Short mmCIF file of C-alpha atoms and ligand atoms in Angstrom, two decimals:
data_model
loop_
_atom_site.label_atom_id
_atom_site.label_comp_id
_atom_site.label_asym_id
_atom_site.label_seq_id
_atom_site.Cartn_x
_atom_site.Cartn_y
_atom_site.Cartn_z
CA MET V 44 -19.74 17.38 32.91
CA SER V 45 -17.50 14.23 32.82
CA PHE V 46 -18.19 11.62 30.28
CA ASP V 47 -17.23 7.89 30.08
CA PHE V 48 -15.63 8.47 26.77
CA ASP V 49 -14.23 11.41 24.74
CA LEU V 50 -15.46 9.76 21.70
CA PHE V 51 -17.93 6.82 21.08
CA VAL V 52 -18.08 5.15 17.44
CA ILE V 53 -20.94 3.32 16.39
CA GLY V 54 -19.87 0.94 13.73
CA GLY V 55 -16.66 -0.93 13.21
CA GLY V 56 -16.29 -0.44 9.36
CA SER V 57 -13.28 1.10 7.54
CA GLY V 58 -14.36 4.67 8.39
CA GLY V 59 -15.31 4.11 12.11
CA VAL V 60 -12.20 1.99 12.87
CA ARG V 61 -9.96 4.53 11.33
CA ALA V 62 -11.44 7.49 13.27
CA ALA V 63 -11.49 5.48 16.62
CA ARG V 64 -7.93 4.22 16.23
CA VAL V 65 -6.50 7.65 15.22
CA ALA V 66 -8.39 9.54 17.88
CA ALA V 67 -7.32 6.97 20.57
CA ALA V 68 -3.54 6.38 19.46
CA GLU V 69 -2.67 9.84 18.21
CA THR V 70 -4.83 12.35 20.28
CA GLY V 71 -4.95 10.50 23.61
CA ALA V 72 -8.81 10.57 23.50
CA ARG V 73 -10.57 7.84 25.78
CA VAL V 74 -12.55 6.05 22.72
CA GLY V 75 -15.26 3.38 22.84
CA LEU V 76 -16.51 1.57 19.76
CA ALA V 77 -19.50 -0.84 19.32
CA GLU V 78 -19.91 -3.17 16.40
CA GLU V 79 -22.84 -5.53 16.27
CA SER V 80 -21.53 -7.85 13.47
CA ARG V 81 -17.95 -8.61 12.43
CA MET V 82 -15.25 -6.08 12.61
CA GLY V 83 -14.08 -4.55 9.36
CA GLY V 84 -17.69 -3.70 7.95
CA THR V 85 -18.76 -3.91 4.52
CA CYS V 86 -15.27 -3.30 2.78
CA VAL V 87 -13.63 -6.21 4.63
CA ILE V 88 -16.28 -8.59 5.48
CA ARG V 89 -18.88 -8.48 2.72
CA GLY V 90 -17.70 -6.12 -0.05
CA CYS V 91 -14.57 -4.96 -1.64
CA VAL V 92 -12.14 -7.44 -0.17
CA PRO V 93 -14.15 -10.70 -0.80
CA LYS V 94 -15.33 -9.28 -4.15
CA LYS V 95 -11.76 -8.71 -5.37
CA LEU V 96 -10.58 -12.01 -4.27
CA MET V 97 -13.49 -13.48 -6.08
CA VAL V 98 -12.44 -11.37 -9.23
CA PHE V 99 -8.95 -12.96 -9.12
CA ALA V 100 -10.63 -16.57 -8.87
CA SER V 101 -12.87 -15.77 -11.71
CA GLU V 102 -10.04 -14.64 -14.13
CA TYR V 103 -8.07 -17.77 -14.18
CA ALA V 104 -10.21 -19.76 -16.75
CA GLU V 105 -9.75 -17.08 -19.23
CA ALA V 106 -6.33 -16.80 -18.35
CA MET V 107 -5.65 -20.44 -18.98
CA ARG V 108 -7.48 -20.26 -22.28
CA GLU V 109 -5.14 -17.47 -23.22
CA ALA V 110 -2.16 -19.47 -21.73
CA ARG V 111 -3.04 -22.17 -24.17
CA ASP V 112 -3.11 -19.91 -27.23
CA TYR V 113 0.37 -18.59 -26.08
CA GLY V 114 1.60 -22.16 -26.34
CA TRP V 115 1.19 -23.44 -22.91
CA ASP V 116 0.06 -26.99 -22.38
CA VAL V 117 -2.65 -26.52 -19.71
CA ARG V 118 -6.04 -28.32 -19.21
CA ILE V 119 -8.80 -26.28 -17.67
CA GLY V 120 -10.45 -28.40 -14.79
CA GLY V 121 -13.44 -27.45 -12.71
CA PHE V 122 -13.44 -24.70 -10.04
CA ASP V 123 -13.55 -26.05 -6.56
CA TRP V 124 -15.99 -23.54 -4.92
CA PRO V 125 -15.93 -24.95 -1.50
CA ALA V 126 -12.02 -25.02 -1.17
CA PHE V 127 -12.08 -21.36 -2.43
CA ARG V 128 -14.81 -20.33 -0.03
CA SER V 129 -12.89 -21.89 2.92
CA ARG V 130 -9.84 -20.08 2.05
CA LEU V 131 -11.78 -16.91 1.61
CA GLU V 132 -13.27 -17.47 4.90
CA GLY V 133 -9.98 -17.90 6.52
CA GLU V 134 -8.67 -14.63 4.90
CA LEU V 135 -11.74 -12.67 6.20
CA ASP V 136 -11.00 -14.16 9.79
CA ARG V 137 -7.39 -12.94 9.56
CA LEU V 138 -8.31 -9.52 8.40
CA GLU V 139 -10.81 -9.26 11.06
CA GLY V 140 -8.36 -10.19 13.64
CA ILE V 141 -5.98 -7.56 12.43
CA TYR V 142 -8.67 -4.94 12.67
CA ASN V 143 -9.35 -6.10 16.41
CA ARG V 144 -5.84 -5.99 17.26
CA LEU V 145 -5.35 -2.62 15.80
CA LEU V 146 -8.13 -1.28 17.79
CA GLU V 147 -6.80 -2.92 21.13
CA GLY V 148 -3.33 -1.69 20.35
CA SER V 149 -4.72 1.76 20.01
CA GLY V 150 -6.43 1.53 23.32
CA VAL V 151 -9.96 1.63 21.89
CA GLU V 152 -12.54 -0.09 24.22
CA VAL V 153 -14.48 -2.41 21.93
CA PHE V 154 -18.05 -3.59 22.67
CA ALA V 155 -19.16 -6.44 20.48
CA GLN V 156 -22.76 -5.70 20.47
CA ARG V 157 -25.40 -3.24 19.06
CA ALA V 158 -25.36 0.44 20.32
CA THR V 159 -28.11 3.03 19.74
CA LEU V 160 -28.37 6.62 20.75
CA ALA V 161 -30.20 7.38 24.04
CA ASP V 162 -29.53 11.02 23.81
CA PRO V 163 -26.92 13.44 22.43
CA HIS V 164 -24.23 12.35 24.73
CA LYS V 165 -25.42 8.79 25.56
CA VAL V 166 -25.38 5.48 23.89
CA ARG V 167 -27.33 2.31 24.92
CA LEU V 168 -25.78 -1.16 24.30
CA ALA V 169 -27.79 -4.22 23.44
CA ASP V 170 -27.19 -5.57 27.10
CA GLY V 171 -28.68 -2.31 28.53
CA THR V 172 -25.52 -0.66 29.46
CA GLU V 173 -25.58 3.00 29.06
CA LEU V 174 -22.33 4.94 28.24
CA THR V 175 -21.83 8.71 28.14
CA ALA V 176 -19.52 10.43 25.51
CA LYS V 177 -18.45 13.83 24.65
CA HIS V 178 -18.68 13.10 21.04
CA ILE V 179 -20.49 10.33 19.16
CA LEU V 180 -19.65 9.36 15.80
CA ILE V 181 -22.08 7.25 13.71
CA ALA V 182 -20.32 5.16 11.09
CA THR V 183 -22.87 2.29 10.65
CA GLY V 184 -22.59 2.13 6.81
CA GLY V 185 -25.11 0.84 4.40
CA TRP V 186 -27.22 -2.19 3.91
CA PRO V 187 -28.54 -3.86 0.68
CA ALA V 188 -31.83 -2.49 -0.31
CA LEU V 189 -34.53 -4.81 -1.86
CA PRO V 190 -37.37 -3.82 -3.80
CA ASP V 191 -40.88 -5.17 -2.43
CA LEU V 192 -42.05 -7.76 -4.74
CA PRO V 193 -43.63 -11.09 -4.12
CA GLY V 194 -41.06 -13.81 -3.27
CA VAL V 195 -38.28 -11.56 -2.86
CA GLU V 196 -37.19 -13.44 0.32
CA HIS V 197 -35.84 -16.38 -2.20
CA ALA V 198 -33.31 -13.86 -3.37
CA ILE V 199 -29.84 -13.12 -2.06
CA THR V 200 -27.91 -10.03 -1.71
CA SER V 201 -24.16 -9.25 -1.76
CA ASN V 202 -24.18 -10.10 1.96
CA GLU V 203 -24.79 -13.73 1.20
CA VAL V 204 -23.04 -14.19 -2.12
CA PHE V 205 -19.68 -14.98 -0.59
CA HIS V 206 -20.99 -17.90 1.54
CA LEU V 207 -23.13 -19.89 -0.75
CA ASP V 208 -23.12 -23.54 -0.27
CA ALA V 209 -22.59 -24.37 -3.78
CA LEU V 210 -21.61 -22.44 -6.96
CA PRO V 211 -25.02 -21.85 -8.86
CA GLU V 212 -25.33 -23.29 -12.43
CA ARG V 213 -27.74 -20.66 -13.31
CA LEU V 214 -27.63 -17.21 -11.83
CA LEU V 215 -30.02 -14.22 -12.20
CA VAL V 216 -28.43 -10.78 -11.20
CA VAL V 217 -30.93 -7.96 -11.01
CA GLY V 218 -29.53 -4.53 -10.99
CA GLY V 219 -27.08 -2.66 -13.49
CA GLY V 220 -24.86 -0.79 -10.83
CA TYR V 221 -21.29 -1.64 -9.55
CA ILE V 222 -22.27 -4.70 -7.55
CA ALA V 223 -24.54 -6.22 -10.20
CA CYS V 224 -22.01 -5.89 -13.07
CA GLU V 225 -19.09 -7.03 -11.03
CA MET V 226 -20.93 -10.02 -9.59
CA ALA V 227 -22.21 -10.82 -13.17
CA CYS V 228 -18.62 -11.04 -14.57
CA ILE V 229 -17.31 -12.83 -11.62
CA PHE V 230 -19.85 -15.60 -11.83
CA ASN V 231 -19.57 -15.86 -15.43
CA GLY V 232 -15.77 -16.23 -15.13
CA LEU V 233 -16.31 -18.99 -12.62
CA GLY V 234 -18.42 -20.97 -15.06
CA THR V 235 -21.93 -20.16 -14.01
CA GLN V 236 -24.54 -19.22 -16.60
CA VAL V 237 -25.46 -15.58 -15.82
CA THR V 238 -28.39 -13.65 -16.75
CA GLN V 239 -28.48 -10.03 -15.79
CA TYR V 240 -31.62 -8.07 -15.73
CA TYR V 241 -31.46 -4.23 -15.64
CA ARG V 242 -34.58 -2.01 -15.60
CA GLY V 243 -33.01 0.87 -17.76
CA PRO V 244 -31.60 0.84 -21.50
CA GLN V 245 -27.97 0.42 -20.59
CA ILE V 246 -26.19 -0.90 -17.48
CA LEU V 247 -23.88 1.33 -15.36
CA ARG V 248 -26.20 4.40 -15.42
CA GLY V 249 -24.42 7.65 -14.71
CA PHE V 250 -21.05 6.59 -16.10
CA ASP V 251 -19.66 7.60 -19.48
CA GLY V 252 -21.95 6.43 -22.27
CA GLU V 253 -19.05 5.09 -24.48
CA ALA V 254 -17.53 3.13 -21.65
CA ARG V 255 -20.95 1.58 -20.71
CA GLU V 256 -21.37 0.43 -24.31
CA HIS V 257 -17.86 -0.97 -24.41
CA ILE V 258 -18.08 -2.83 -21.29
CA ALA V 259 -21.71 -4.19 -21.96
CA GLY V 260 -20.46 -5.37 -25.39
CA HIS V 261 -17.55 -7.26 -23.78
CA MET V 262 -19.73 -8.88 -20.99
CA ILE V 263 -22.17 -9.97 -23.70
CA ARG V 264 -19.44 -11.36 -25.96
CA HIS V 265 -17.89 -13.35 -22.82
CA GLY V 266 -21.32 -14.94 -22.18
CA VAL V 267 -23.26 -12.78 -19.82
CA ASP V 268 -26.92 -12.56 -20.92
CA ILE V 269 -27.68 -8.93 -20.47
CA ARG V 270 -31.42 -8.05 -20.73
CA CYS V 271 -32.01 -4.37 -20.48
CA ASN V 272 -35.40 -2.71 -20.01
CA THR V 273 -36.14 -5.83 -18.02
CA ASN V 274 -37.04 -6.28 -14.22
CA VAL V 275 -38.30 -8.94 -11.95
CA THR V 276 -41.89 -8.92 -10.92
CA ALA V 277 -42.14 -12.07 -8.99
CA LEU V 278 -40.03 -14.90 -7.52
CA ARG V 279 -41.25 -18.43 -6.49
CA ARG V 280 -39.39 -21.34 -5.23
CA THR V 281 -40.24 -24.54 -7.11
CA ALA V 282 -38.55 -28.13 -7.12
CA ALA V 283 -36.73 -27.13 -10.27
CA GLY V 284 -35.19 -23.88 -8.75
CA ILE V 285 -36.29 -20.24 -8.37
CA GLU V 286 -38.62 -19.11 -10.83
CA ALA V 287 -38.59 -15.52 -11.88
CA THR V 288 -41.29 -13.74 -13.78
CA ASP V 289 -39.92 -10.52 -15.65
CA THR V 290 -41.87 -7.34 -16.77
CA ALA V 291 -42.49 -8.92 -20.09
CA GLY V 292 -44.23 -11.85 -18.58
CA GLU V 293 -41.65 -14.31 -19.30
CA VAL V 294 -40.76 -16.91 -16.69
CA ARG V 295 -37.36 -18.37 -16.24
CA ILE V 296 -35.74 -20.62 -13.71
CA PHE V 297 -32.44 -20.05 -11.87
CA ASP V 298 -30.58 -21.60 -8.98
CA GLN V 299 -29.89 -18.28 -7.27
CA VAL V 300 -31.25 -14.81 -7.75
CA LEU V 301 -28.90 -11.89 -6.63
CA PHE V 302 -30.49 -8.47 -6.07
CA ALA V 303 -27.72 -5.77 -6.36
CA THR V 304 -30.45 -2.87 -6.37
CA GLY V 305 -28.48 -0.40 -4.27
CA ARG V 306 -27.64 0.15 -0.66
CA ALA V 307 -29.52 2.13 2.00
CA PRO V 308 -28.27 3.96 4.96
CA ASN V 309 -28.10 1.80 7.96
CA THR V 310 -29.95 4.02 10.35
CA ALA V 311 -33.26 1.90 11.25
CA GLY V 312 -33.81 1.83 15.06
CA LEU V 313 -30.57 3.74 15.88
CA GLY V 314 -32.26 6.40 17.85
CA LEU V 315 -31.21 9.25 15.83
CA GLU V 316 -34.48 11.07 15.56
CA GLY V 317 -34.91 10.74 19.35
CA ALA V 318 -31.61 12.39 19.82
CA GLY V 319 -32.73 15.24 17.67
CA VAL V 320 -31.06 14.17 14.23
CA ALA V 321 -33.73 14.34 11.49
CA LEU V 322 -32.95 11.74 8.99
CA GLY V 323 -32.90 12.57 5.10
CA ALA V 324 -35.35 10.94 2.51
CA ARG V 325 -33.39 7.74 1.97
CA GLY V 326 -32.68 7.48 5.83
CA GLU V 327 -29.16 9.14 5.63
CA VAL V 328 -27.86 11.22 8.21
CA PRO V 329 -27.39 14.65 6.95
CA VAL V 330 -24.07 16.28 7.93
CA ASP V 331 -22.22 19.47 6.98
CA GLU V 332 -18.84 19.63 5.35
CA TYR V 333 -17.19 18.79 8.81
CA ASN V 334 -19.27 15.69 9.17
CA GLN V 335 -21.43 17.34 11.81
CA THR V 336 -25.05 16.82 12.30
CA ALA V 337 -27.62 19.30 13.36
CA VAL V 338 -26.93 18.03 16.99
CA PRO V 339 -23.33 19.44 17.83
CA SER V 340 -22.09 16.36 19.75
CA ILE V 341 -23.11 13.93 16.98
CA PHE V 342 -21.15 13.25 13.87
CA ALA V 343 -21.44 10.93 10.95
CA ILE V 344 -19.11 9.40 8.34
CA GLY V 345 -19.12 6.94 5.36
CA ASP V 346 -22.00 5.07 3.61
CA VAL V 347 -24.57 6.19 6.40
CA THR V 348 -24.34 9.87 5.26
CA ASP V 349 -25.12 8.68 1.47
CA ARG V 350 -22.62 11.04 -0.06
CA VAL V 351 -20.19 8.82 -1.94
CA GLN V 352 -20.17 5.18 -1.07
CA LEU V 353 -16.60 4.19 -1.31
CA THR V 354 -14.23 2.88 1.36
CA PRO V 355 -11.30 5.42 0.72
CA VAL V 356 -13.84 8.35 1.19
CA ALA V 357 -15.13 6.86 4.52
CA ILE V 358 -11.63 6.78 5.74
CA ARG V 359 -10.80 10.27 4.59
CA GLU V 360 -13.97 11.52 6.39
CA GLY V 361 -12.85 9.59 9.58
CA MET V 362 -9.60 11.24 9.49
CA ALA V 363 -11.02 14.69 8.75
CA PHE V 364 -13.23 14.18 11.78
CA VAL V 365 -10.54 13.49 14.08
CA GLU V 366 -8.39 16.29 12.64
CA THR V 367 -11.49 18.77 13.19
CA VAL V 368 -12.79 17.57 16.53
CA PHE V 369 -9.64 16.36 18.41
CA ARG V 370 -6.93 18.40 16.91
CA GLY V 371 -8.99 21.75 16.58
CA ASN V 372 -8.10 22.09 12.94
CA PRO V 373 -11.49 22.25 10.94
CA THR V 374 -11.00 20.00 7.94
CA PRO V 375 -13.72 19.49 5.32
CA VAL V 376 -13.23 16.49 2.96
CA ASP V 377 -12.87 17.18 -0.79
CA HIS V 378 -15.33 15.12 -2.62
CA GLU V 379 -14.31 16.50 -5.97
CA LEU V 380 -12.50 14.35 -8.77
CA ILE V 381 -12.55 10.91 -6.81
CA PRO V 382 -11.00 8.16 -8.97
CA SER V 383 -12.78 4.86 -8.91
CA ALA V 384 -12.94 1.49 -10.79
CA VAL V 385 -15.80 -0.88 -11.35
CA PHE V 386 -14.11 -4.34 -11.17
CA THR V 387 -16.06 -5.69 -14.23
CA GLN V 388 -14.02 -7.82 -16.70
CA PRO V 389 -12.62 -5.72 -18.26
CA GLU V 390 -12.31 -3.25 -15.50
CA TYR V 391 -13.41 0.45 -15.86
CA GLY V 392 -11.47 2.98 -14.28
CA MET V 393 -12.69 6.54 -14.28
CA VAL V 394 -11.92 10.09 -12.79
CA GLY V 395 -14.06 13.20 -13.47
CA MET V 396 -16.68 13.86 -15.85
CA SER V 397 -18.50 11.51 -18.26
CA GLU V 398 -18.61 12.92 -21.87
CA GLU V 399 -22.53 13.46 -21.36
CA ALA V 400 -21.95 15.51 -18.11
CA ALA V 401 -19.07 17.41 -19.47
CA ARG V 402 -21.39 18.49 -22.70
CA GLU V 403 -23.76 20.18 -20.22
CA ALA V 404 -20.89 22.08 -18.64
CA GLY V 405 -19.57 23.78 -21.68
CA PRO V 406 -17.47 23.32 -24.88
CA ILE V 407 -15.43 20.21 -24.83
CA GLU V 408 -13.25 18.13 -27.06
CA VAL V 409 -13.15 14.20 -26.73
CA TYR V 410 -10.23 12.00 -27.48
CA SER V 411 -11.13 8.50 -27.61
CA THR V 412 -9.61 5.25 -28.95
CA ALA V 413 -10.76 1.60 -28.94
CA PHE V 414 -8.06 -0.83 -29.91
CA ARG V 415 -6.86 -4.37 -29.55
CA PRO V 416 -4.09 -4.54 -27.01
CA MET V 417 -0.93 -6.43 -28.06
CA HIS V 418 -1.65 -9.11 -25.40
CA LYS V 419 -5.10 -9.90 -27.04
CA GLY V 420 -4.06 -9.14 -30.62
CA PHE V 421 -1.50 -11.81 -30.68
CA ILE V 422 -3.92 -14.53 -29.95
CA ASP V 423 -6.77 -13.08 -32.09
CA ARG V 424 -9.09 -11.99 -29.27
CA GLU V 425 -11.57 -9.41 -30.23
CA ASP V 426 -11.37 -7.66 -26.95
CA ARG V 427 -10.62 -3.90 -27.14
CA VAL V 428 -9.36 -1.46 -24.88
CA LEU V 429 -11.02 2.02 -24.49
CA MET V 430 -8.97 5.01 -23.58
CA LYS V 431 -10.74 8.29 -23.66
CA LEU V 432 -9.92 11.88 -22.46
CA ILE V 433 -12.57 14.56 -21.99
CA VAL V 434 -11.21 18.03 -22.32
CA CYS V 435 -12.23 21.48 -21.70
CA ALA V 436 -12.13 23.50 -25.08
CA LYS V 437 -11.44 26.68 -23.27
CA THR V 438 -9.16 25.88 -20.39
CA ARG V 439 -7.60 22.76 -21.93
CA ARG V 440 -7.87 21.11 -18.71
CA VAL V 441 -8.57 17.27 -18.69
CA LEU V 442 -12.06 16.87 -17.27
CA GLY V 443 -12.43 13.18 -17.20
CA VAL V 444 -10.45 10.18 -17.92
CA HIS V 445 -12.08 6.69 -18.93
CA ILE V 446 -10.10 3.52 -19.26
CA VAL V 447 -11.76 0.30 -20.05
CA ALA V 448 -8.93 -2.47 -19.80
CA ASP V 449 -7.30 -5.00 -17.75
CA HIS V 450 -5.82 -3.19 -14.62
CA ALA V 451 -7.71 -0.05 -15.46
CA GLY V 452 -8.18 0.27 -11.69
CA GLU V 453 -4.41 0.60 -11.21
CA MET V 454 -4.11 3.03 -14.17
CA ILE V 455 -6.70 5.48 -13.07
CA GLN V 456 -5.18 5.81 -9.70
CA LEU V 457 -2.24 7.40 -11.44
CA ALA V 458 -4.06 9.28 -14.03
CA GLY V 459 -6.20 10.59 -11.11
CA ILE V 460 -3.14 12.40 -9.60
CA ALA V 461 -2.66 14.35 -12.92
CA VAL V 462 -6.35 15.38 -13.11
CA LYS V 463 -6.59 16.42 -9.54
CA MET V 464 -3.49 18.69 -10.22
CA GLY V 465 -5.40 20.28 -13.03
CA ALA V 466 -3.49 18.83 -15.93
CA THR V 467 -4.17 20.03 -19.45
CA LYS V 468 -4.22 18.00 -22.46
CA GLU V 469 -0.91 19.54 -23.38
CA ASP V 470 0.53 18.19 -20.06
CA PHE V 471 -0.51 14.82 -21.26
CA ASP V 472 0.82 15.30 -24.60
CA ARG V 473 4.17 16.50 -23.16
CA THR V 474 4.57 13.08 -21.11
CA VAL V 475 6.68 10.60 -23.07
CA ALA V 476 4.91 7.35 -23.58
CA VAL V 477 5.81 4.20 -22.07
CA HIS V 478 6.23 1.63 -24.72
CA PRO V 479 4.77 -0.93 -25.30
CA THR V 480 1.78 -0.47 -23.06
CA MET V 481 -1.86 0.07 -23.36
CA SER V 482 -1.79 3.44 -21.28
CA GLU V 483 0.63 5.03 -23.64
CA GLU V 484 -2.41 5.81 -25.75
CA LEU V 485 -3.30 8.24 -22.97
CA VAL V 486 -0.37 10.52 -24.06
CA THR V 487 -0.56 9.96 -27.87
CA LEU V 488 -4.20 10.93 -28.59
CA LYS V 489 -3.74 13.59 -31.28
CA THR V 490 -7.11 14.25 -32.71
CA PRO V 491 -10.44 14.75 -31.11
CA VAL V 492 -13.24 12.49 -32.35
CA ARG V 493 -15.86 14.86 -31.17
CA ARG V 494 -16.23 18.42 -30.11
CA THR V 495 -19.52 19.85 -28.42
CA GLY V 496 -22.02 20.60 -31.00
CA GLY V 497 -20.93 18.19 -33.60
CA ASP V 498 -18.82 15.26 -34.71
CA CYS V 499 -15.39 16.51 -35.78
CA SER V 500 -13.82 13.10 -36.61
CA GLY V 501 -11.54 13.45 -39.55
CA ALA V 502 -11.27 17.23 -39.00
P1 NDP B 704 -25.86 1.14 -7.50
O1 NDP B 704 -26.47 2.35 -6.81
O2 NDP B 704 -24.48 1.45 -8.06
O3 NDP B 704 -26.60 0.15 -8.41
C1 NDP B 704 -28.01 0.10 -8.13
C2 NDP B 704 -28.59 -0.64 -9.29
O4 NDP B 704 -29.89 -1.18 -8.93
C3 NDP B 704 -28.86 0.53 -10.38
O5 NDP B 704 -28.79 -0.14 -11.66
C4 NDP B 704 -30.23 0.65 -10.19
O6 NDP B 704 -31.11 1.09 -11.43
C5 NDP B 704 -30.75 -0.59 -9.79
N1 NDP B 704 -32.12 -0.69 -9.00
C6 NDP B 704 -32.44 0.21 -8.10
N2 NDP B 704 -33.58 -0.12 -7.53
C7 NDP B 704 -34.09 -1.00 -8.23
C8 NDP B 704 -35.40 -1.55 -8.32
N3 NDP B 704 -36.36 -1.42 -7.39
N4 NDP B 704 -35.61 -2.72 -9.25
C9 NDP B 704 -34.59 -2.87 -10.06
N5 NDP B 704 -33.45 -2.29 -10.17
C10 NDP B 704 -33.15 -1.34 -9.25
O7 NDP B 704 -25.63 0.17 -6.15
P2 NDP B 704 -24.93 -1.16 -5.81
O8 NDP B 704 -25.75 -1.85 -4.99
O9 NDP B 704 -24.32 -1.80 -7.10
O10 NDP B 704 -23.60 -0.29 -5.03
C11 NDP B 704 -23.75 0.39 -4.01
C12 NDP B 704 -22.65 1.28 -3.89
O11 NDP B 704 -21.52 0.75 -3.44
C13 NDP B 704 -22.23 1.79 -5.42
O12 NDP B 704 -22.90 3.06 -5.75
C14 NDP B 704 -20.72 2.30 -5.13
O13 NDP B 704 -20.64 3.54 -4.62
C15 NDP B 704 -20.33 1.20 -4.09
N6 NDP B 704 -19.55 0.22 -4.69
C16 NDP B 704 -18.30 0.53 -5.10
C17 NDP B 704 -17.45 -0.45 -5.79
C18 NDP B 704 -16.28 -0.18 -6.33
O14 NDP B 704 -15.75 0.74 -6.08
N7 NDP B 704 -15.81 -1.16 -7.18
C19 NDP B 704 -17.98 -1.87 -5.87
C20 NDP B 704 -19.36 -2.03 -5.33
C21 NDP B 704 -20.14 -1.19 -4.67
P3 NDP B 704 -31.05 2.55 -12.01
O15 NDP B 704 -29.71 2.71 -12.49
O16 NDP B 704 -32.14 2.59 -12.85
O17 NDP B 704 -31.38 3.50 -10.83
#
């Protein structure tokens, strides 16, 4: 049977674009790709990239306050949100252009419209065109999930947050995960009065407990009003702003309410079930280790599979898909020991297990230190850095590294290599410190502060 394409990709985010490009340019496959919104997807258009640029913008006020204490004669003026936003939009246009040119240069035929599945080898475009493909790759990503509550239509999500007309004076952030915590810190740094409601007892559930406490303490000290065990029950727009009622019945007014309450796989109306792919409980596309669905011609990668919602993972899955299907070399993606960072202020970089998870797994030693780094101590700031290693008491392998510090994202990338290689505590100890740095503490931690089954501080 002959097909219009060897591969048709639905979704032009990081994973889909990479798979399409590599399949077309490096294996000679005839590839089509449909994207209904902007090329680049969540990471480039409404996620990692604009978020990180906002992090940079938001760090200047504190940096200027610190500069003053270091002796600089600086006056901190206001933040010009429209000027920043225009520049940000220009940057996103530029990056989108690069993505489009890369696809074009690789010989991928791009369809700037929505595509759905018509059958296991056929996609239907929004204009009614039907195209056949030997393989179809679903890379449609995720979409912010909003709880069902009265007035939720007055709230914004991370999709809208980069395009606000004005910087809100009072912002309520709902949620305690990556996006909520990052956005709370960003707006706090930009001068907004930020309140964060989180339904559980402490933000960043699932991460290392000590790191969570450390970050929350820092955020509160720097002005974020974190209210745990609190959720929104209703929103109402009034002349004064958006009125939010919380679970305790308290009513407060905000200029914007941002829900960062998780992201759901973007599969609604895609036609997957009709083509024979049964969706999972959260609407995700179930796949095997080769990214293949139960229908042999249909594959899926990235957030739509609801495995690990991170850009570099989607890219790896896209590459593994091409290797498997177009080079005949079955390649699973290794989802173990993925380093990642939460771009809160201060940043949190982690790889491997939290102390809590490691305790479940077996006897461990915990090495941890919280100290004032030189840069902050000099100007009498209370901000401390946390460096923590979780070590298996039997094998001596480092099971987890947790760093809460400026540039922790950069540090954890490197520590991640050692952990991935199976480094032991003694390997860390054999490495000479780089002095004076914050990260030298990682190789100079001598005494465990805790061992499984009890506190051994001072032992
Ligand atoms: P997360 O899953 O990280 O966090 C969702 C938060 O919303 C949790 O605190 C959750 O609470 C809370 N929540 C869920 N449902 C409700 C509800 N009905 N009412 C109130 N609160 C609710 O999702 P995010 O949206 O923050 O991010 C999505 C994913 O994107 C992340 O998991 C991450 O993989 C990725 N990401 C990565 C970044 C990075 O690498 N730096 C940055 C941003 C996103 P609870 O804990 O109680 O379930």
